[in-house]
Amino acid sequence: MAEKFRVFATCDIGPALERLRQRGYYLEIHPAPEAPPKAVIIAKVASGIDGLITTLRDQIDAEVFSAGQGKLRVVSQLAVGFDNINREDANRFKIPFTNTADVLTEATAEFAFFMLGSLARKQWSAEQLTRNNQWGFWHPYLPFLGDEVTGKTIAVIGTGRIGLAVIKKCVGFDMNILCYDPAYQNHAYIRAIAELMELRLARGIQKEKTRIEYVAFEEALRQADFVTIHVPLLRTTESPTPTYHLFNERTLRWMRPSAFLINTSRGPVVDESALAQALREQWIAGAALDVYEKEPLPVDSPLRDPAIEDRCRLFPHFGSAATITRLSPDPDKGMAGRCVQGLIDVLEKNYGGDPKQMPYVVNKEAF
Ligand code: GLV
């Protein structure tokens, strides 16, 4: 039996938590579905817990780490993104934190692609028409048409795991692919995709020749029919290549009036008031958003403007929200399983107790 570690989870992450109980851990779970106030997290940490399970809703910084000084040993986050955890503070207090990369890659990539298709083909407006009994006749072009996805050009902004998974799906839709990443480029993957495109053309699987290449940000935005965002949120103090408001009035104006923007990364990568203006004034044709500058989306958000309702699809941070992806206790399949394994690795000193060797620890540089 493992040591009786004390763990506080800021929300119930499902059956994977059973593993901790089976190992004799003492587990407390915040009882409400809403995030606990920060004061509750601080009080729990100060009470002497060994491990903290968090989600992207919790602000974890020096206040939390200092409350746990001498006792808190790990923060285990149920998400791939970790912009809610202050990395510098975690490093200063020498607290490893873990994330759940990989297991949500395909789920998030497919959701982004479904948002894209649904937006371009006006599925929301079409269903409204049917449900509201406004479908009076079949007609070649009335009351509206959507835009094809197949054969179009997509700009993939951010070529980390999720961006690359989106690229893979775009190949099946015969798309031209423009890649841009401010910090990381995977040329081997892009070459493999180019070979795949050539093979598909040679075998008659696709009719037109297509291309994939890395280009400059402005070129990607100027040429694309679709722009899909897959960068982490990095503020100016955090990176030489920040992504905060990467999409703003100036850069949104580079996009074509017929182009669509899809964001499943982090809300603050897009300046929402500039985007609302872009949609109102039709600098771009539409946007589908899963993430927002403030979540849940405030009631007075300009994105809720009824004037842009037909071209602005809004989802509730749902990209990874599929059953196995979110809940599987298997660390190779589910976020919950990986989150629990990351916590166990640190508390039970797996990998010789060296956080640098632990696969799910993010801030390896601190050790
Ligand atoms: C979701 O947004 C995540 O970062 O996992």
GROMACS .gro file of C-alpha atoms and ligand atoms in nm:
model
  372
    1MET     CA    1   0.000   0.000   0.000
    2ALA     CA    2   0.130   0.344  -0.092
    3GLU     CA    3   0.174   0.620   0.163
    4LYS     CA    4  -0.158   0.784   0.257
    5PHE     CA    5  -0.122   1.096   0.050
    6ARG     CA    6  -0.376   1.375   0.077
    7VAL     CA    7  -0.511   1.505  -0.253
    8PHE     CA    8  -0.761   1.781  -0.328
    9ALA     CA    9  -0.934   1.784  -0.669
   10THR     CA   10  -1.091   2.115  -0.766
   11CYS     CA   11  -1.356   1.917  -0.948
   12ASP     CA   12  -1.470   1.559  -0.996
   13ILE     CA   13  -1.275   1.417  -1.288
   14GLY     CA   14  -1.463   1.088  -1.291
   15PRO     CA   15  -1.385   0.718  -1.236
   16ALA     CA   16  -1.008   0.759  -1.281
   17LEU     CA   17  -1.000   0.899  -0.927
   18GLU     CA   18  -1.088   0.548  -0.805
   19ARG     CA   19  -0.723   0.455  -0.868
   20LEU     CA   20  -0.617   0.698  -0.598
   21ARG     CA   21  -0.869   0.559  -0.347
   22GLN     CA   22  -0.755   0.205  -0.426
   23ARG     CA   23  -0.400   0.310  -0.346
   24GLY     CA   24  -0.508   0.433  -0.007
   25TYR     CA   25  -0.495   0.805  -0.084
   26TYR     CA   26  -0.717   1.038   0.113
   27LEU     CA   27  -0.910   1.225  -0.154
   28GLU     CA   28  -1.124   1.537  -0.123
   29ILE     CA   29  -1.324   1.659  -0.421
   30HIS     CA   30  -1.474   2.005  -0.452
   31PRO     CA   31  -1.846   1.918  -0.444
   32ALA     CA   32  -1.986   2.176  -0.689
   33PRO     CA   33  -1.957   2.164  -1.070
   34GLU     CA   34  -1.837   2.526  -1.070
   35ALA     CA   35  -1.473   2.604  -0.996
   36PRO     CA   36  -1.395   2.669  -0.627
   37PRO     CA   37  -1.300   3.026  -0.535
   38LYS     CA   38  -0.924   3.070  -0.517
   39ALA     CA   39  -0.953   3.118  -0.139
   40VAL     CA   40  -1.084   2.760  -0.109
   41ILE     CA   41  -0.787   2.624  -0.305
   42ILE     CA   42  -0.545   2.825  -0.092
   43ALA     CA   43  -0.710   2.702   0.229
   44LYS     CA   44  -0.693   2.340   0.115
   45VAL     CA   45  -0.330   2.375   0.013
   46ALA     CA   46  -0.249   2.545   0.345
   47SER     CA   47  -0.418   2.257   0.529
   48GLY     CA   48  -0.133   2.034   0.412
   49ILE     CA   49  -0.238   1.844   0.100
   50ASP     CA   50   0.035   1.662  -0.094
   51GLY     CA   51  -0.125   1.687  -0.437
   52LEU     CA   52  -0.365   1.923  -0.612
   53ILE     CA   53  -0.575   1.826  -0.915
   54THR     CA   54  -0.672   2.130  -1.120
   55THR     CA   55  -0.854   2.226  -1.437
   56LEU     CA   56  -0.804   2.522  -1.668
   57ARG     CA   57  -1.057   2.718  -1.454
   58ASP     CA   58  -0.821   2.747  -1.155
   59GLN     CA   59  -0.563   3.025  -1.122
   60ILE     CA   60  -0.253   2.863  -0.975
   61ASP     CA   61   0.028   3.099  -0.883
   62ALA     CA   62   0.263   3.211  -0.604
   63GLU     CA   63  -0.028   3.261  -0.361
   64VAL     CA   64  -0.119   2.893  -0.394
   65PHE     CA   65   0.239   2.764  -0.398
   66SER     CA   66   0.341   2.964  -0.094
   67ALA     CA   67   0.036   2.836   0.099
   68GLY     CA   68   0.163   2.484   0.033
   69GLN     CA   69   0.528   2.549   0.108
   70GLY     CA   70   0.699   2.248   0.262
   71LYS     CA   71   0.405   2.017   0.193
   72LEU     CA   72   0.251   2.055  -0.154
   73ARG     CA   73   0.443   1.836  -0.396
   74VAL     CA   74   0.252   1.836  -0.725
   75VAL     CA   75  -0.015   2.015  -0.925
   76SER     CA   76  -0.177   1.785  -1.177
   77GLN     CA   77  -0.378   1.962  -1.444
   78LEU     CA   78  -0.659   1.804  -1.643
   79ALA     CA   79  -0.585   1.986  -1.972
   80VAL     CA   80  -0.314   2.016  -2.229
   81GLY     CA   81  -0.310   2.396  -2.192
   82PHE     CA   82  -0.164   2.532  -1.870
   83ASP     CA   83  -0.177   2.911  -1.910
   84ASN     CA   84  -0.372   2.919  -1.580
   85ILE     CA   85  -0.061   2.792  -1.398
   86ASN     CA   86   0.216   3.044  -1.345
   87ARG     CA   87   0.518   2.849  -1.462
   88GLU     CA   88   0.772   3.092  -1.321
   89ASP     CA   89   0.608   3.072  -0.978
   90ALA     CA   90   0.591   2.690  -0.994
   91ASN     CA   91   0.962   2.685  -1.080
   92ARG     CA   92   1.050   2.925  -0.801
   93PHE     CA   93   0.871   2.704  -0.547
   94LYS     CA   94   1.011   2.391  -0.718
   95ILE     CA   95   0.666   2.237  -0.763
   96PRO     CA   96   0.631   2.010  -1.064
   97PHE     CA   97   0.306   2.044  -1.256
   98THR     CA   98   0.171   1.797  -1.510
   99ASN     CA   99  -0.066   1.825  -1.806
  100THR     CA  100  -0.262   1.585  -2.029
  101ALA     CA  101  -0.115   1.634  -2.376
  102ASP     CA  102  -0.156   1.373  -2.654
  103VAL     CA  103  -0.476   1.206  -2.533
  104LEU     CA  104  -0.694   1.495  -2.654
  105THR     CA  105  -0.510   1.568  -2.977
  106GLU     CA  106  -0.742   1.387  -3.219
  107ALA     CA  107  -1.062   1.482  -3.034
  108THR     CA  108  -0.973   1.851  -3.042
  109ALA     CA  109  -0.854   1.839  -3.402
  110GLU     CA  110  -1.172   1.668  -3.521
  111PHE     CA  111  -1.388   1.913  -3.327
  112ALA     CA  112  -1.206   2.205  -3.492
  113PHE     CA  113  -1.264   2.046  -3.830
  114PHE     CA  114  -1.633   1.982  -3.757
  115MET     CA  115  -1.673   2.346  -3.645
  116LEU     CA  116  -1.512   2.455  -3.970
  117GLY     CA  117  -1.742   2.241  -4.184
  118SER     CA  118  -2.052   2.333  -3.991
  119LEU     CA  119  -1.970   2.705  -4.021
  120ALA     CA  120  -1.889   2.697  -4.393
  121ARG     CA  121  -2.193   2.490  -4.486
  122LYS     CA  122  -2.423   2.701  -4.265
  123GLN     CA  123  -2.555   2.398  -4.081
  124TRP     CA  124  -2.680   2.601  -3.785
  125SER     CA  125  -2.884   2.838  -4.005
  126ALA     CA  126  -3.011   2.543  -4.210
  127GLU     CA  127  -3.133   2.359  -3.902
  128GLN     CA  128  -3.296   2.677  -3.765
  129LEU     CA  129  -3.484   2.708  -4.093
  130THR     CA  130  -3.612   2.353  -4.068
  131ARG     CA  131  -3.701   2.368  -3.698
  132ASN     CA  132  -3.871   2.708  -3.726
  133ASN     CA  133  -4.088   2.582  -4.011
  134GLN     CA  134  -3.938   2.835  -4.251
  135TRP     CA  135  -3.845   2.572  -4.510
  136GLY     CA  136  -4.116   2.663  -4.761
  137PHE     CA  137  -3.963   2.518  -5.079
  138TRP     CA  138  -3.653   2.351  -5.221
  139HIS     CA  139  -3.467   2.602  -5.441
  140PRO     CA  140  -3.126   2.601  -5.613
  141TYR     CA  141  -2.992   2.897  -5.416
  142LEU     CA  142  -3.260   3.036  -5.185
  143PRO     CA  143  -3.267   3.129  -4.903
  144PHE     CA  144  -2.887   3.093  -4.884
  145LEU     CA  145  -2.593   2.874  -4.983
  146GLY     CA  146  -2.287   2.761  -4.792
  147ASP     CA  147  -1.927   2.725  -4.910
  148GLU     CA  148  -1.751   2.400  -4.995
  149VAL     CA  149  -1.458   2.286  -4.785
  150THR     CA  150  -1.315   2.030  -5.028
  151GLY     CA  151  -1.035   2.168  -5.243
  152LYS     CA  152  -1.000   2.495  -5.049
  153THR     CA  153  -0.694   2.645  -4.881
  154ILE     CA  154  -0.655   2.627  -4.505
  155ALA     CA  155  -0.403   2.810  -4.289
  156VAL     CA  156  -0.305   2.612  -3.982
  157ILE     CA  157  -0.170   2.856  -3.727
  158GLY     CA  158   0.035   2.653  -3.481
  159THR     CA  159   0.189   2.321  -3.582
  160GLY     CA  160   0.214   2.146  -3.249
  161ARG     CA  161   0.031   1.818  -3.188
  162ILE     CA  162  -0.321   1.946  -3.251
  163GLY     CA  163  -0.226   2.156  -3.555
  164LEU     CA  164  -0.055   1.855  -3.713
  165ALA     CA  165  -0.361   1.636  -3.643
  166VAL     CA  166  -0.581   1.896  -3.816
  167ILE     CA  167  -0.345   1.891  -4.115
  168LYS     CA  168  -0.383   1.514  -4.140
  169LYS     CA  169  -0.763   1.550  -4.153
  170CYS     CA  170  -0.744   1.830  -4.414
  171VAL     CA  171  -0.559   1.598  -4.653
  172GLY     CA  172  -0.872   1.383  -4.672
  173PHE     CA  173  -1.062   1.689  -4.795
  174ASP     CA  174  -0.814   1.761  -5.078
  175MET     CA  175  -0.716   2.092  -4.918
  176ASN     CA  176  -0.413   2.309  -4.982
  177ILE     CA  177  -0.241   2.368  -4.651
  178LEU     CA  178  -0.044   2.673  -4.540
  179CYS     CA  179   0.136   2.634  -4.210
  180TYR     CA  180   0.258   2.899  -3.973
  181ASP     CA  181   0.406   2.863  -3.628
  182PRO     CA  182   0.577   3.146  -3.439
  183ALA     CA  183   0.805   2.909  -3.247
  184TYR     CA  184   0.813   2.551  -3.371
  185GLN     CA  185   0.818   2.393  -3.716
  186ASN     CA  186   0.792   2.025  -3.803
  187HIS     CA  187   0.934   2.002  -4.155
  188ALA     CA  188   0.956   1.621  -4.152
  189TYR     CA  189   0.580   1.593  -4.092
  190ILE     CA  190   0.506   1.851  -4.362
  191ARG     CA  191   0.727   1.658  -4.610
  192ALA     CA  192   0.541   1.336  -4.528
  193ILE     CA  193   0.208   1.509  -4.591
  194ALA     CA  194   0.341   1.639  -4.926
  195GLU     CA  195   0.430   1.280  -5.020
  196LEU     CA  196   0.081   1.168  -4.919
  197MET     CA  197  -0.071   1.439  -5.140
  198GLU     CA  198   0.143   1.322  -5.434
  199LEU     CA  199   0.041   0.959  -5.382
  200ARG     CA  200  -0.328   1.051  -5.363
  201LEU     CA  201  -0.296   1.245  -5.690
  202ALA     CA  202  -0.099   0.967  -5.862
  203ARG     CA  203  -0.355   0.703  -5.762
  204GLY     CA  204  -0.655   0.916  -5.862
  205ILE     CA  205  -0.777   0.957  -5.503
  206GLN     CA  206  -0.774   1.335  -5.550
  207LYS     CA  207  -0.818   1.509  -5.884
  208GLU     CA  208  -0.627   1.834  -5.834
  209LYS     CA  209  -0.267   1.877  -5.725
  210THR     CA  210  -0.249   2.021  -5.373
  211ARG     CA  211   0.036   2.173  -5.172
  212ILE     CA  212   0.154   2.213  -4.818
  213GLU     CA  213   0.421   2.457  -4.699
  214TYR     CA  214   0.532   2.681  -4.417
  215VAL     CA  215   0.470   3.048  -4.498
  216ALA     CA  216   0.484   3.382  -4.315
  217PHE     CA  217   0.186   3.472  -4.094
  218GLU     CA  218   0.065   3.751  -4.322
  219GLU     CA  219   0.086   3.531  -4.632
  220ALA     CA  220  -0.107   3.252  -4.458
  221LEU     CA  221  -0.387   3.491  -4.364
  222ARG     CA  222  -0.398   3.664  -4.701
  223GLN     CA  223  -0.426   3.338  -4.899
  224ALA     CA  224  -0.647   3.117  -4.686
  225ASP     CA  225  -1.016   3.034  -4.719
  226PHE     CA  226  -1.004   2.895  -4.365
  227VAL     CA  227  -0.777   2.990  -4.077
  228THR     CA  228  -0.763   2.755  -3.779
  229ILE     CA  229  -0.576   2.846  -3.460
  230HIS     CA  230  -0.372   2.591  -3.260
  231VAL     CA  231  -0.113   2.793  -3.068
  232PRO     CA  232  -0.074   2.798  -2.689
  233LEU     CA  233  -0.159   3.124  -2.512
  234LEU     CA  234   0.169   3.303  -2.437
  235ARG     CA  235   0.169   3.655  -2.299
  236THR     CA  236   0.446   3.905  -2.379
  237THR     CA  237   0.613   3.844  -2.042
  238GLU     CA  238   0.620   3.470  -2.104
  239SER     CA  239   0.775   3.427  -2.446
  240PRO     CA  240   0.978   3.599  -2.718
  241THR     CA  241   0.701   3.480  -2.952
  242PRO     CA  242   0.384   3.578  -2.765
  243THR     CA  243   0.045   3.477  -2.901
  244TYR     CA  244  -0.176   3.710  -2.695
  245HIS     CA  245  -0.403   3.897  -2.943
  246LEU     CA  246  -0.214   3.747  -3.239
  247PHE     CA  247  -0.546   3.803  -3.414
  248ASN     CA  248  -0.627   4.172  -3.381
  249GLU     CA  249  -0.766   4.451  -3.596
  250ARG     CA  250  -0.451   4.469  -3.811
  251THR     CA  251  -0.411   4.095  -3.871
  252LEU     CA  252  -0.784   4.020  -3.910
  253ARG     CA  253  -0.786   4.274  -4.191
  254TRP     CA  254  -0.532   4.056  -4.377
  255MET     CA  255  -0.794   3.782  -4.409
  256ARG     CA  256  -1.016   3.759  -4.715
  257PRO     CA  257  -1.381   3.876  -4.697
  258SER     CA  258  -1.475   3.519  -4.794
  259ALA     CA  259  -1.258   3.356  -4.524
  260PHE     CA  260  -1.356   3.183  -4.201
  261LEU     CA  261  -1.173   3.182  -3.866
  262ILE     CA  262  -1.182   2.885  -3.627
  263ASN     CA  263  -1.043   2.902  -3.274
  264THR     CA  264  -1.014   2.599  -3.046
  265SER     CA  265  -0.690   2.710  -2.874
  266ARG     CA  266  -0.728   2.984  -2.611
  267GLY     CA  267  -0.960   3.283  -2.624
  268PRO     CA  268  -0.707   3.560  -2.560
  269VAL     CA  269  -0.519   3.467  -2.880
  270VAL     CA  270  -0.801   3.659  -3.053
  271ASP     CA  271  -0.900   4.017  -2.971
  272GLU     CA  272  -1.274   3.954  -2.943
  273SER     CA  273  -1.389   4.310  -2.990
  274ALA     CA  274  -1.183   4.333  -3.312
  275LEU     CA  275  -1.331   4.001  -3.424
  276ALA     CA  276  -1.688   4.117  -3.353
  277GLN     CA  277  -1.616   4.426  -3.563
  278ALA     CA  278  -1.467   4.209  -3.840
  279LEU     CA  279  -1.786   4.003  -3.846
  280ARG     CA  280  -2.020   4.303  -3.827
  281GLU     CA  281  -1.836   4.489  -4.105
  282GLN     CA  282  -1.776   4.169  -4.303
  283TRP     CA  283  -1.398   4.189  -4.326
  284ILE     CA  284  -1.431   3.811  -4.295
  285ALA     CA  285  -1.718   3.573  -4.373
  286GLY     CA  286  -1.751   3.397  -4.040
  287ALA     CA  287  -1.598   3.260  -3.723
  288ALA     CA  288  -1.647   2.953  -3.508
  289LEU     CA  289  -1.518   2.981  -3.153
  290ASP     CA  290  -1.478   2.728  -2.876
  291VAL     CA  291  -1.271   2.948  -2.643
  292TYR     CA  292  -1.307   3.306  -2.521
  293GLU     CA  293  -1.117   3.585  -2.352
  294LYS     CA  294  -1.343   3.529  -2.052
  295GLU     CA  295  -1.512   3.194  -1.987
  296PRO     CA  296  -1.800   3.122  -1.961
  297LEU     CA  297  -1.884   3.375  -2.233
  298PRO     CA  298  -2.027   3.688  -2.064
  299VAL     CA  299  -2.386   3.776  -2.135
  300ASP     CA  300  -2.283   4.115  -2.279
  301SER     CA  301  -2.012   3.978  -2.511
  302PRO     CA  302  -2.010   4.153  -2.851
  303LEU     CA  303  -1.991   3.804  -3.002
  304ARG     CA  304  -2.355   3.753  -2.900
  305ASP     CA  305  -2.469   4.043  -3.122
  306PRO     CA  306  -2.778   3.913  -3.311
  307ALA     CA  307  -2.654   4.103  -3.619
  308ILE     CA  308  -2.372   3.849  -3.659
  309GLU     CA  309  -2.557   3.543  -3.533
  310ASP     CA  310  -2.573   3.379  -3.877
  311ARG     CA  311  -2.192   3.386  -3.916
  312CYS     CA  312  -2.064   3.340  -3.567
  313ARG     CA  313  -2.080   2.993  -3.413
  314LEU     CA  314  -2.019   2.971  -3.038
  315PHE     CA  315  -1.931   2.657  -2.842
  316PRO     CA  316  -1.864   2.605  -2.468
  317HIS     CA  317  -1.492   2.508  -2.463
  318PHE     CA  318  -1.593   2.168  -2.591
  319GLY     CA  319  -1.302   2.056  -2.812
  320SER     CA  320  -1.189   1.771  -2.591
  321ALA     CA  321  -1.539   1.698  -2.461
  322ALA     CA  322  -1.574   1.339  -2.578
  323THR     CA  323  -1.632   1.053  -2.335
  324ILE     CA  324  -1.315   0.847  -2.369
  325THR     CA  325  -1.098   1.154  -2.421
  326ARG     CA  326  -1.217   1.322  -2.104
  327LEU     CA  327  -1.282   1.031  -1.870
  328SER     CA  328  -1.090   0.715  -1.957
  329PRO     CA  329  -0.880   0.599  -1.659
  330ASP     CA  330  -0.624   0.470  -1.913
  331PRO     CA  331  -0.340   0.728  -1.919
  332ASP     CA  332  -0.291   0.654  -2.289
  333LYS     CA  333  -0.653   0.729  -2.374
  334GLY     CA  334  -0.808   0.971  -2.129
  335MET     CA  335  -0.726   1.308  -1.977
  336ALA     CA  336  -0.847   1.189  -1.635
  337GLY     CA  337  -0.626   0.878  -1.653
  338ARG     CA  338  -0.323   1.082  -1.754
  339CYS     CA  339  -0.391   1.346  -1.489
  340VAL     CA  340  -0.405   1.080  -1.216
  341GLN     CA  341  -0.092   0.906  -1.347
  342GLY     CA  342   0.100   1.236  -1.351
  343LEU     CA  343   0.006   1.289  -0.985
  344ILE     CA  344   0.104   0.933  -0.887
  345ASP     CA  345   0.439   0.962  -1.068
  346VAL     CA  346   0.540   1.261  -0.857
  347LEU     CA  347   0.396   1.153  -0.521
  348GLU     CA  348   0.520   0.795  -0.543
  349LYS     CA  349   0.859   0.900  -0.683
  350ASN     CA  350   0.837   0.698  -1.002
  351TYR     CA  351   1.125   0.743  -1.249
  352GLY     CA  352   1.371   0.744  -0.961
  353GLY     CA  353   1.188   1.045  -0.815
  354ASP     CA  354   1.332   1.271  -1.088
  355PRO     CA  355   1.061   1.503  -1.230
  356LYS     CA  356   1.281   1.559  -1.537
  357GLN     CA  357   1.225   1.195  -1.635
  358MET     CA  358   0.849   1.196  -1.571
  359PRO     CA  359   0.665   1.206  -1.902
  360TYR     CA  360   0.373   1.426  -1.793
  361VAL     CA  361   0.567   1.687  -1.595
  362VAL     CA  362   0.567   2.017  -1.788
  363ASN     CA  363   0.819   2.235  -1.603
  364LYS     CA  364   1.114   1.996  -1.623
  365GLU     CA  365   1.353   2.291  -1.641
  366ALA     CA  366   1.302   2.358  -1.268
  367PHE     CA  367   1.463   2.030  -1.161
  368GLV     C1  368  -0.842   2.235  -2.319
  368GLV     O1  369  -0.860   2.344  -2.360
  368GLV     C2  370  -0.715   2.187  -2.279
  368GLV     O2  371  -0.620   2.265  -2.272
  368GLV     O3  372  -0.704   2.067  -2.251
   0.00000   0.00000   0.00000
